[in-house]
Coordinates of C-alpha atoms in Angstrom, one line a residue:
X1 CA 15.4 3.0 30.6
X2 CA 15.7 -0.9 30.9
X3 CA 19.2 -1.8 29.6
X4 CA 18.5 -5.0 27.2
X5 CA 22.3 -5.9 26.1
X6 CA 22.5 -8.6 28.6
X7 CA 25.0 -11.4 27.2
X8 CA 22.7 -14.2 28.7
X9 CA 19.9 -12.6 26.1
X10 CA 22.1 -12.1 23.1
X11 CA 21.4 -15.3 21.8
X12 CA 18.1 -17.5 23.4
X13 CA 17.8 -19.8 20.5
X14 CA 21.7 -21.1 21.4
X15 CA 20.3 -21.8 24.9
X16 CA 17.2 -23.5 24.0
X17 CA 18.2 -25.8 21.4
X18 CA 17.8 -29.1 22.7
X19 CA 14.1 -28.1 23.4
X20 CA 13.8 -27.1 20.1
X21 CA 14.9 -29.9 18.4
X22 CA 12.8 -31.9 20.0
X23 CA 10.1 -29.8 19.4
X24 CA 10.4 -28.6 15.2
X25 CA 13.8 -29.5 14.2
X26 CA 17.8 -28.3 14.9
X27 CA 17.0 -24.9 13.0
X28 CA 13.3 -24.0 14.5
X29 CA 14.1 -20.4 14.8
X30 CA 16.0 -19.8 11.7
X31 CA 12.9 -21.3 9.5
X32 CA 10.5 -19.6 11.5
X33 CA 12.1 -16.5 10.7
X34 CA 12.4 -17.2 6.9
X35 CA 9.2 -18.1 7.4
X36 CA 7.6 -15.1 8.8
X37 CA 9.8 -12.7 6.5
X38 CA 7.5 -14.3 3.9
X39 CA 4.3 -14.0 5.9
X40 CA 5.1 -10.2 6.5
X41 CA 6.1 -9.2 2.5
X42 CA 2.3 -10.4 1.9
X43 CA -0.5 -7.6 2.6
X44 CA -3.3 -9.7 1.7
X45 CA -3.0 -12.0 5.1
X46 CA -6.1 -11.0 7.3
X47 CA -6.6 -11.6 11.0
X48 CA -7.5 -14.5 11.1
X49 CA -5.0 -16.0 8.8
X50 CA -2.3 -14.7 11.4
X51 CA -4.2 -16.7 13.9
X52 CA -4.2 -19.8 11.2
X53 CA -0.5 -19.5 11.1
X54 CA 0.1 -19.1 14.9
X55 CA -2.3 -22.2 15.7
X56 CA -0.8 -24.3 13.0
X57 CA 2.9 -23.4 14.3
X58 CA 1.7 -24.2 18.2
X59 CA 0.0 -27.0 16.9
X60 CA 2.3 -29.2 14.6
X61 CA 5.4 -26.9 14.5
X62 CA 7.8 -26.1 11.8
X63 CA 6.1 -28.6 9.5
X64 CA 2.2 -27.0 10.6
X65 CA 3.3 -23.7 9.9
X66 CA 4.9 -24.7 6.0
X67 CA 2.0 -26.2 5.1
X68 CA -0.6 -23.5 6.4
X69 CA 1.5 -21.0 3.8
X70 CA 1.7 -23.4 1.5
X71 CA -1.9 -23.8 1.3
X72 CA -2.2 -19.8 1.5
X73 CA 0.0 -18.6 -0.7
X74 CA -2.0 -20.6 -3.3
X75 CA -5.2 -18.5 -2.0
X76 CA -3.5 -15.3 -2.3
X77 CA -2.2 -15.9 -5.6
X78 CA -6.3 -15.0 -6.5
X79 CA -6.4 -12.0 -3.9
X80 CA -5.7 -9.3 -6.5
X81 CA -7.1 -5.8 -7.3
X82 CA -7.7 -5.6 -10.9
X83 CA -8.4 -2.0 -11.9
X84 CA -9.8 -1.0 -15.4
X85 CA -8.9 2.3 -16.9
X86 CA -11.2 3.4 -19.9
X87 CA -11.8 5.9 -22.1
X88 CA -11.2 7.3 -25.8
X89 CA -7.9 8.0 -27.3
X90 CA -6.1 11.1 -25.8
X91 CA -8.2 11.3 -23.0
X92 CA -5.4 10.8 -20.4
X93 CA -5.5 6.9 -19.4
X94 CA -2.2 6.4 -19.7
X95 CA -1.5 9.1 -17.3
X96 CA -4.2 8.3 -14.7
X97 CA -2.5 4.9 -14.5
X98 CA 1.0 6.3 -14.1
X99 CA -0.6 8.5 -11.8
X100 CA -1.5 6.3 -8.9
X101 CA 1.3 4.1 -9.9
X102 CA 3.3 6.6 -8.6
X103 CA 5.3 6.4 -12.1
X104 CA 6.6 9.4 -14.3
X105 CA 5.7 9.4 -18.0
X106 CA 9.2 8.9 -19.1
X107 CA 10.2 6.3 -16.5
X108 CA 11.1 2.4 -17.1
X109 CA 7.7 0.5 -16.9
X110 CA 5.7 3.6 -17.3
X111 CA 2.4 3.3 -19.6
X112 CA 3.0 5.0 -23.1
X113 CA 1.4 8.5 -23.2
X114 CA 0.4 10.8 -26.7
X115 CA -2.1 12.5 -28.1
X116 CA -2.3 9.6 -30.6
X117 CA -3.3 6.3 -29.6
X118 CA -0.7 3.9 -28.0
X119 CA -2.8 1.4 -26.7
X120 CA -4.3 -1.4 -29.5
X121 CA -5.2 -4.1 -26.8
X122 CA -5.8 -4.4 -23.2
X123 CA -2.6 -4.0 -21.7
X124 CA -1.9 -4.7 -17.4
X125 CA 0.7 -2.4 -15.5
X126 CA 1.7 -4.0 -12.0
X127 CA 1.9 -2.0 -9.5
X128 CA 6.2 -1.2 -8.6
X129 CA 6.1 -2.8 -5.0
X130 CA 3.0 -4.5 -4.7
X131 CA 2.3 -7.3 -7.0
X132 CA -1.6 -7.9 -6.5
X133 CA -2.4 -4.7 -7.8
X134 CA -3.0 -4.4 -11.4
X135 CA -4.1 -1.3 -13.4
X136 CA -5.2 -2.5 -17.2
X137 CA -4.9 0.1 -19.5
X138 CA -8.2 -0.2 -22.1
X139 CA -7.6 0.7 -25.9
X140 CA -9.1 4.1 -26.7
X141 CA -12.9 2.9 -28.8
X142 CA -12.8 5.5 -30.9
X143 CA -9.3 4.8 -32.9
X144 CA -9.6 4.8 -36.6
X145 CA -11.0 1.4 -37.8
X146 CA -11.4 -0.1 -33.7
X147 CA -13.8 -2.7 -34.3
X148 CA -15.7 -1.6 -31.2
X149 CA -18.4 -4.0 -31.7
X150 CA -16.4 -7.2 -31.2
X151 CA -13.7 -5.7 -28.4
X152 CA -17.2 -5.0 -26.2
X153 CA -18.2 -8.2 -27.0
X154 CA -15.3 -10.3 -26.1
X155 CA -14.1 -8.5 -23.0
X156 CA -15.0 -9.8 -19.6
X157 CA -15.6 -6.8 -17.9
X158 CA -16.9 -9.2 -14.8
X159 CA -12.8 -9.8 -14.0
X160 CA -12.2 -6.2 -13.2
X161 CA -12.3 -5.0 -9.4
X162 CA -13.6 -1.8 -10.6
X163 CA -13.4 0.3 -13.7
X164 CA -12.5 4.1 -14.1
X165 CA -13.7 5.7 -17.2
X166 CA -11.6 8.7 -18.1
X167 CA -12.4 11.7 -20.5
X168 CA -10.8 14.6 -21.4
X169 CA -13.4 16.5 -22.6
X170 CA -17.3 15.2 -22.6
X171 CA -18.4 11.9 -22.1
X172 CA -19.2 10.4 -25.4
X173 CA -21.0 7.5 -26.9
X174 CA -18.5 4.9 -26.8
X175 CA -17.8 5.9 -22.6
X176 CA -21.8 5.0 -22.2
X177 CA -20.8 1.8 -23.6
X178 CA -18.0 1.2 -21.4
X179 CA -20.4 2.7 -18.3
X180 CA -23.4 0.1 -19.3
X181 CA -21.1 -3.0 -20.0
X182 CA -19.2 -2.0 -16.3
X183 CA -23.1 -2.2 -15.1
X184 CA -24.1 -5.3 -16.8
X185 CA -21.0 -7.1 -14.8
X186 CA -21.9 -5.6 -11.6
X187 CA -18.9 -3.7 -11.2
X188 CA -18.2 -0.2 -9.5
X189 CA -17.2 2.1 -12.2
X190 CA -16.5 5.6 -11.8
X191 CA -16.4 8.7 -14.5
X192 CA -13.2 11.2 -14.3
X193 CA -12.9 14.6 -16.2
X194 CA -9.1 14.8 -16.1
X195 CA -7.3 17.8 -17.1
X196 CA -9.2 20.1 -15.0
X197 CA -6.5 22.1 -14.2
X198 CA -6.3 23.0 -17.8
X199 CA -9.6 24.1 -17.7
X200 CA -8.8 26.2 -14.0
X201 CA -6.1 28.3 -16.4
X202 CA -8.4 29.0 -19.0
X203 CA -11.3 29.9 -16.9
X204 CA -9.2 32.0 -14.4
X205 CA -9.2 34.9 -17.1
X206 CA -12.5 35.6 -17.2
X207 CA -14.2 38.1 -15.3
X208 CA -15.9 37.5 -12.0
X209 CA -14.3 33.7 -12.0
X210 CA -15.7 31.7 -8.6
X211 CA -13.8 28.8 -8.9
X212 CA -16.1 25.9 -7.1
X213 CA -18.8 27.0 -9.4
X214 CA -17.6 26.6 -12.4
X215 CA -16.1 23.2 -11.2
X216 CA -19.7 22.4 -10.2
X217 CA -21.3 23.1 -13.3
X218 CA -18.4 21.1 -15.2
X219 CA -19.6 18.2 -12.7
X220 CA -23.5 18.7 -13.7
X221 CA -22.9 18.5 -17.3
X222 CA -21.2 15.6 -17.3
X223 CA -23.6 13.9 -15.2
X224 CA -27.0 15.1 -17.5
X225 CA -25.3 13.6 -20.3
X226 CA -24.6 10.4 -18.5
X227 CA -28.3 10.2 -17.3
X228 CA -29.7 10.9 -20.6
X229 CA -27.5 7.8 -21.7
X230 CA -29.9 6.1 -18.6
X231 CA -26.6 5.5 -16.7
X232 CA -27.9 4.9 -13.1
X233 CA -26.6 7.4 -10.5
X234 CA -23.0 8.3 -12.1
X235 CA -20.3 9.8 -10.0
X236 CA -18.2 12.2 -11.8
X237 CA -14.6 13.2 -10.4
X238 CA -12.8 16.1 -11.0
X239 CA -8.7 15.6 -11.2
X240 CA -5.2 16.7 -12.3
X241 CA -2.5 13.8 -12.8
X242 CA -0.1 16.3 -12.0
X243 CA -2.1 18.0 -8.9
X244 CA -3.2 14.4 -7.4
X245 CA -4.6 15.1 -3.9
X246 CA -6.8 18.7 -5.4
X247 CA -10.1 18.6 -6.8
X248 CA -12.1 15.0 -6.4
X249 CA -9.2 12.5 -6.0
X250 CA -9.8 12.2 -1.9
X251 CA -13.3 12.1 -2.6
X252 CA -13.1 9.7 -5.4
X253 CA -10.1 7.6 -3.0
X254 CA -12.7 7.4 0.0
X255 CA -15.6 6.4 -2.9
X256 CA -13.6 3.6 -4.3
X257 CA -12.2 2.2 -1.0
X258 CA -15.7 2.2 0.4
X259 CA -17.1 -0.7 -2.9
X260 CA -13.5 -2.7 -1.4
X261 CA -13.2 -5.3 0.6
X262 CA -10.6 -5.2 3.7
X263 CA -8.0 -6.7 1.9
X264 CA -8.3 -4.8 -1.4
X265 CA -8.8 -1.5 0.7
X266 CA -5.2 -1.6 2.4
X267 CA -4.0 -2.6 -0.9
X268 CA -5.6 0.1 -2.5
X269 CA -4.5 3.0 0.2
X270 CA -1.1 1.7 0.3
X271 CA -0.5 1.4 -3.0
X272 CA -1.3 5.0 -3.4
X273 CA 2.3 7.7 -4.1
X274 CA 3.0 9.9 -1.2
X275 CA 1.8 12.8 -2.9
X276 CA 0.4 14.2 0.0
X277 CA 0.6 14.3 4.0
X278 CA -3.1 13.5 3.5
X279 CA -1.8 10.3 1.3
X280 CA 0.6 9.4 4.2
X281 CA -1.9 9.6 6.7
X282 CA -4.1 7.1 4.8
X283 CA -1.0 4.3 4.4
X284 CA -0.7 4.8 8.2
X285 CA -3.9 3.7 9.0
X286 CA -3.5 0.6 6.4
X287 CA -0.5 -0.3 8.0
X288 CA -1.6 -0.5 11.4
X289 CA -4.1 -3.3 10.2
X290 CA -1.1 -4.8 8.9
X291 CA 0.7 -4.3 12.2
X292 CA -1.8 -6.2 14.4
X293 CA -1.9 -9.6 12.0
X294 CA 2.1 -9.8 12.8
X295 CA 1.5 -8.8 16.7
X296 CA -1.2 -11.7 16.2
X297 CA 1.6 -14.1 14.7
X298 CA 3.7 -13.2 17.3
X299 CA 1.4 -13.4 20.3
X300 CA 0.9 -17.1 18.9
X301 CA 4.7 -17.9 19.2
X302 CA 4.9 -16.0 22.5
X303 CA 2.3 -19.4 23.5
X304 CA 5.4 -21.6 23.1
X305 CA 7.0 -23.4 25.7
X306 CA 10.2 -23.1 24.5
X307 CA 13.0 -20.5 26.3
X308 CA 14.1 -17.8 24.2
X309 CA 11.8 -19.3 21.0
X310 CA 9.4 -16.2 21.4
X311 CA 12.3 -13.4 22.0
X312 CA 14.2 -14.4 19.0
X313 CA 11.3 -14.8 16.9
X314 CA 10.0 -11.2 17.9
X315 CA 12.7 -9.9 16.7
X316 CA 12.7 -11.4 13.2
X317 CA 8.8 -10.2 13.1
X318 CA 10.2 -6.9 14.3
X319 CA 12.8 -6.6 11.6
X320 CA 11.1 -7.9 8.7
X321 CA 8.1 -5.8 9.3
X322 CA 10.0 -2.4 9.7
X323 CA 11.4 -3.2 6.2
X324 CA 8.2 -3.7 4.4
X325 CA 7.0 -0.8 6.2
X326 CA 9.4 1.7 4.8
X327 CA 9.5 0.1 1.7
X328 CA 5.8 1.4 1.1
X329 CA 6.1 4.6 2.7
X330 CA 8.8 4.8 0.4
X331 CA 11.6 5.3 2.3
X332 CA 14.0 2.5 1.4
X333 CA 17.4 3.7 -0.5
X334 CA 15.4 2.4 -4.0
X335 CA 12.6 4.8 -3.5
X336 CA 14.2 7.9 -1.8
X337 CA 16.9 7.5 -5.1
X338 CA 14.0 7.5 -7.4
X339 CA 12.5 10.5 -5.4
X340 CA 15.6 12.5 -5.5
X341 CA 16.1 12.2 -9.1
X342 CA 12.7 12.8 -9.9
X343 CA 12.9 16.5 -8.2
X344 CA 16.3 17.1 -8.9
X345 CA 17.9 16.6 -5.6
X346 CA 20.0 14.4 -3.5
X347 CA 19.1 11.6 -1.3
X348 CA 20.8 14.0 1.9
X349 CA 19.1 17.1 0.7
X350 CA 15.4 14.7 0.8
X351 CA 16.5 13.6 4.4
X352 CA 17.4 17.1 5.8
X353 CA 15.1 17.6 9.3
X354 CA 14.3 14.1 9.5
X355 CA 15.1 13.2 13.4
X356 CA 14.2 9.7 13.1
X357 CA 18.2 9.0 11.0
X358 CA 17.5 4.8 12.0
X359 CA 14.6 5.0 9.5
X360 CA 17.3 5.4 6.9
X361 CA 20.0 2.8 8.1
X362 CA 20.2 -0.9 8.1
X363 CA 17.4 -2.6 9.9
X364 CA 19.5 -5.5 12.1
X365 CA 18.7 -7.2 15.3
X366 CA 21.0 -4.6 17.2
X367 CA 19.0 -1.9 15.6
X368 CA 15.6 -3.5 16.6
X369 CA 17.0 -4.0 20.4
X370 CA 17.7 -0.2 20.3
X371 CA 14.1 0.9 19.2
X372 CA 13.0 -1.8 21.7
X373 CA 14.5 0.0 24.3
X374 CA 13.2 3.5 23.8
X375 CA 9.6 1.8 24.4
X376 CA 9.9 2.0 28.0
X377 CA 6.3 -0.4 28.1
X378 CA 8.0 -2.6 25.2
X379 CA 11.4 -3.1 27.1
X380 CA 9.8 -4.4 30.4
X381 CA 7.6 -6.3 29.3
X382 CA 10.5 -7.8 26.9
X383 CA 12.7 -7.9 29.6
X384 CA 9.8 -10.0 32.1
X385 CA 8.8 -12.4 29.5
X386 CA 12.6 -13.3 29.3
X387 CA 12.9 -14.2 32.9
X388 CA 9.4 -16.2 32.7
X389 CA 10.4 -18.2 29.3
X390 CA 11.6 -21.1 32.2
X391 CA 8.5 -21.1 33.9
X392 CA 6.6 -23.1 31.7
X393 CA 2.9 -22.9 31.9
X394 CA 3.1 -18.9 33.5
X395 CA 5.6 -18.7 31.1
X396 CA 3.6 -19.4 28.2
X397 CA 0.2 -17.5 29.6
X398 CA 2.6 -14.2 30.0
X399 CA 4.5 -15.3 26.8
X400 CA 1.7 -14.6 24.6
X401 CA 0.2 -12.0 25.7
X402 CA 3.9 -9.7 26.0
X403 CA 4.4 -10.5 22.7
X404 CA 1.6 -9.3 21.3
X405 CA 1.7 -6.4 23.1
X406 CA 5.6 -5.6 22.6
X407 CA 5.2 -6.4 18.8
X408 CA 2.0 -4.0 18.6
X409 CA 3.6 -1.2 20.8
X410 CA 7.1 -1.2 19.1
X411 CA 5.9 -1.5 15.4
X412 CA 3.1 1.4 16.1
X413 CA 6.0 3.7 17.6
X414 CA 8.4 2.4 14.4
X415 CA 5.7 3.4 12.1
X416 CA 4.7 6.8 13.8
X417 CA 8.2 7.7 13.6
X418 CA 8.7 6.6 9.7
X419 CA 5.4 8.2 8.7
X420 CA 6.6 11.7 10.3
X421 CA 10.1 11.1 8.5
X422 CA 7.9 10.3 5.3
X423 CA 5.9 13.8 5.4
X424 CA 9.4 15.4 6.0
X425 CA 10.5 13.8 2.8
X426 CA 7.7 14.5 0.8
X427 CA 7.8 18.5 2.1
X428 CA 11.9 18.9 1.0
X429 CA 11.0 17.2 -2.5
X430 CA 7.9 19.7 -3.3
X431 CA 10.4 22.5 -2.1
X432 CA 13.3 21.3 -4.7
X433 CA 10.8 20.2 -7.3
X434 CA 9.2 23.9 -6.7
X435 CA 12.5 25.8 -6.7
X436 CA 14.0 24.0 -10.1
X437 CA 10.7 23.6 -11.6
X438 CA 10.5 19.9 -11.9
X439 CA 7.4 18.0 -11.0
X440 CA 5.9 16.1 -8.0

């Protein structure tokens, strides 16, 4: 194991700050950092806006890289996933939405639930930790006195994303209207049967029960009605709010994800509750996307001439990415609090078997040095790049090239670990939620 503690490394921007001033200001490091913390809260950046930001920092410094997320940050503000949930009164919306919210019915910000209507206009639910996605709850049509006519005429189903029409029963009339108007628009829309597991009870009783056939022929009668309405190829989904991951969700997940664009896609998958190890999987692979735009950003600092610029600013990337990684795998003390009173548990009970205990402490730069230096590949090539930050032009080519590679390596073994202590998690709440009878 390379030992990283050395004094001479605790603080590189201290040694470097004449060449930093000259080159973007007395406090380079400490803007760059506040910079990049809000670079890395942000899942909508791509590629090659990483490589925008990295380009305009190399380029024109402190000033370049304000203005390039300036001029961003406006762009993003449109990058959104605007998701429509229809469907007549009752039919279990509301639920849907709190659903892949990750929200419980009775919970602060949760979407009203009834047999009775509680929805008279369009209203949008925010997703709890990432702002660009939007589920928008549709009135139910068929609501005493709706004035159906006018609401489809008025609506602009072209802003929606996608639309999911939801019944609890048969598809009627008034979802064919919804179905046509998503067509018109050009939007993906697909058609869920939700409460299936009430059907699965009732159907379990009777003699000679095969289960995947009679959830096949619920499937086929929904869809004859749907083409006898001449709706073009529908896609019907089977689902349970309260058994997420069985039935159609996974197939209706991979279905929606595949009409997405990149962006809207890790969005979409990480936005999704960790109701299964299935679930977790999927936000893995999101994240690692995510991952490589900030080894990207850093790899472009690592291009620097500047001694110590590049170590100090890996480590901000380091930090600041760990925390918005285990905020969405929903492992900071907010979530796990939630989770825990949720299933009727404590926090400690939730973490019991988890190896991985710096998952659940504070993320400083100590801390980040420490996982550093389990990577044996991350800690030499740390430890090299060090030594080469005063060899300028070699300095720079190795620069880049480490850092990218010691940001990629590190954050990929961070998030490994914090996705294994996430599926230990979820496995001790379904335990207490089983043994006290509480939901998941």
């Amino acid at each position: 194991m390379i030992e990283m503690n050395f004094p001479q490394f605790r603080k590189p921007c201290c040694r470097a700050r004449p060449r930093c001033e000259l080159l973007c200001g007395p406090h380079c490091v400490d803007t760059v950092k506040g910079v990049m913390a809000g670079f890395l809260s942000d899942l909508c950046y791509s590629a090659q806006d990483a490589k925008d930001l990295a380009a305009a920092y190399r380029r024109d410094g402190e000033r370049g890289l304000q203005s390039v997320m300036q001029s961003k940050s406006k762009q993003f503000a449109n990058v959104q996933l605007r998701i429509a949930v229809m469907g007549e009164s009752g039919s279990g919306k509301s639920t849907l939405i709190n659903a892949l919210r990750g929200v419980k019915d009775h919970e602060e910000g949760a979407a009203p639930t009834g047999c009775t209507e509680t929805t008279t206009v369009i209203t949008a639910y925010p997703h709890p930790t990432l702002p660009n996605v939007h589920y928008y709850d549709f009135p139910g049509l068929n609501a005493p006195k709706f004035p159906v006519k006018t609401f489809m005429k008025n609506t602009p189903f072209s802003q929606y994303d996608l639309g999911i029409i939801v019944t609890g029963c048969r598809f009627t009339e008034n979802d064919q209207l919804l179905a046509k108007a998503l067509e018109k628009a050009g939007k993906p829309f697909y058609l869920v049967r939700s409460k299936i597991d009430d059907i699965v009870r009732a159907e379990k009783r009777r003699k000679g029960y095969n289960q995947e056939q009679m959830l096949q022929g619920v499937r086929e009668q929904c869809i004859s009605s749907l083409k006898a309405a001449a709706i073009k190829e529908p896609r019907v989904f089977l689902y349970s709010a309260f058994e997420l991951d069985q039935y159609d969700f996974p197939k209706l997940k991979e279905t929606v994800v595949s009409n997405l664009s990149e962006t809207q896609k890790n969005l979409f998958l990480v936005s999704l509750p960790n109701t299964s190890e299935a679930a977790i999987d999927s936000k893995r692979d999101a994240l690692r996307s995510y991952i490589r735009n900030i080894a990207i950003v850093s790899g472009g600092i690592g291009a620097i001439p500047v001694p110590g610029l590049s170590f100090a600013c890996d480590l901000a990337l380091m930090a600041a990415g760990i925390l918005t990684i285990r905020k969405e795998l929903g492992l900071d003390d907010r979530s796990m609090g939630k989770l825990a009173q949720r299933v009727g548990t404590s926090v400690w009970e939730l973490r019991r078997g988890t190896e991985h205990v710096w998952v659940f402490r504070e993320i400083t730069r100590e801390q980040v040095m420490l996982l550093l230096q389990k990577s044996t590949v991350a800690a030499a090539l740390t430890a090299v790049e060090l030594v080469l930050d005063f060899v300028p032009i070699l300095g720079s080519l190795f620069g880049a090239t480490s850092s990218f590679g010691v940001t990629l390596v590190m954050l990929n073994n961070s998030l490994n670990e914090m996705v294994e202590t996430a599926k230990i998690v979820l496995r001790n709440a379904k335990a207490a939620a089983s043994g006290k009878g509480a939901g998941y």
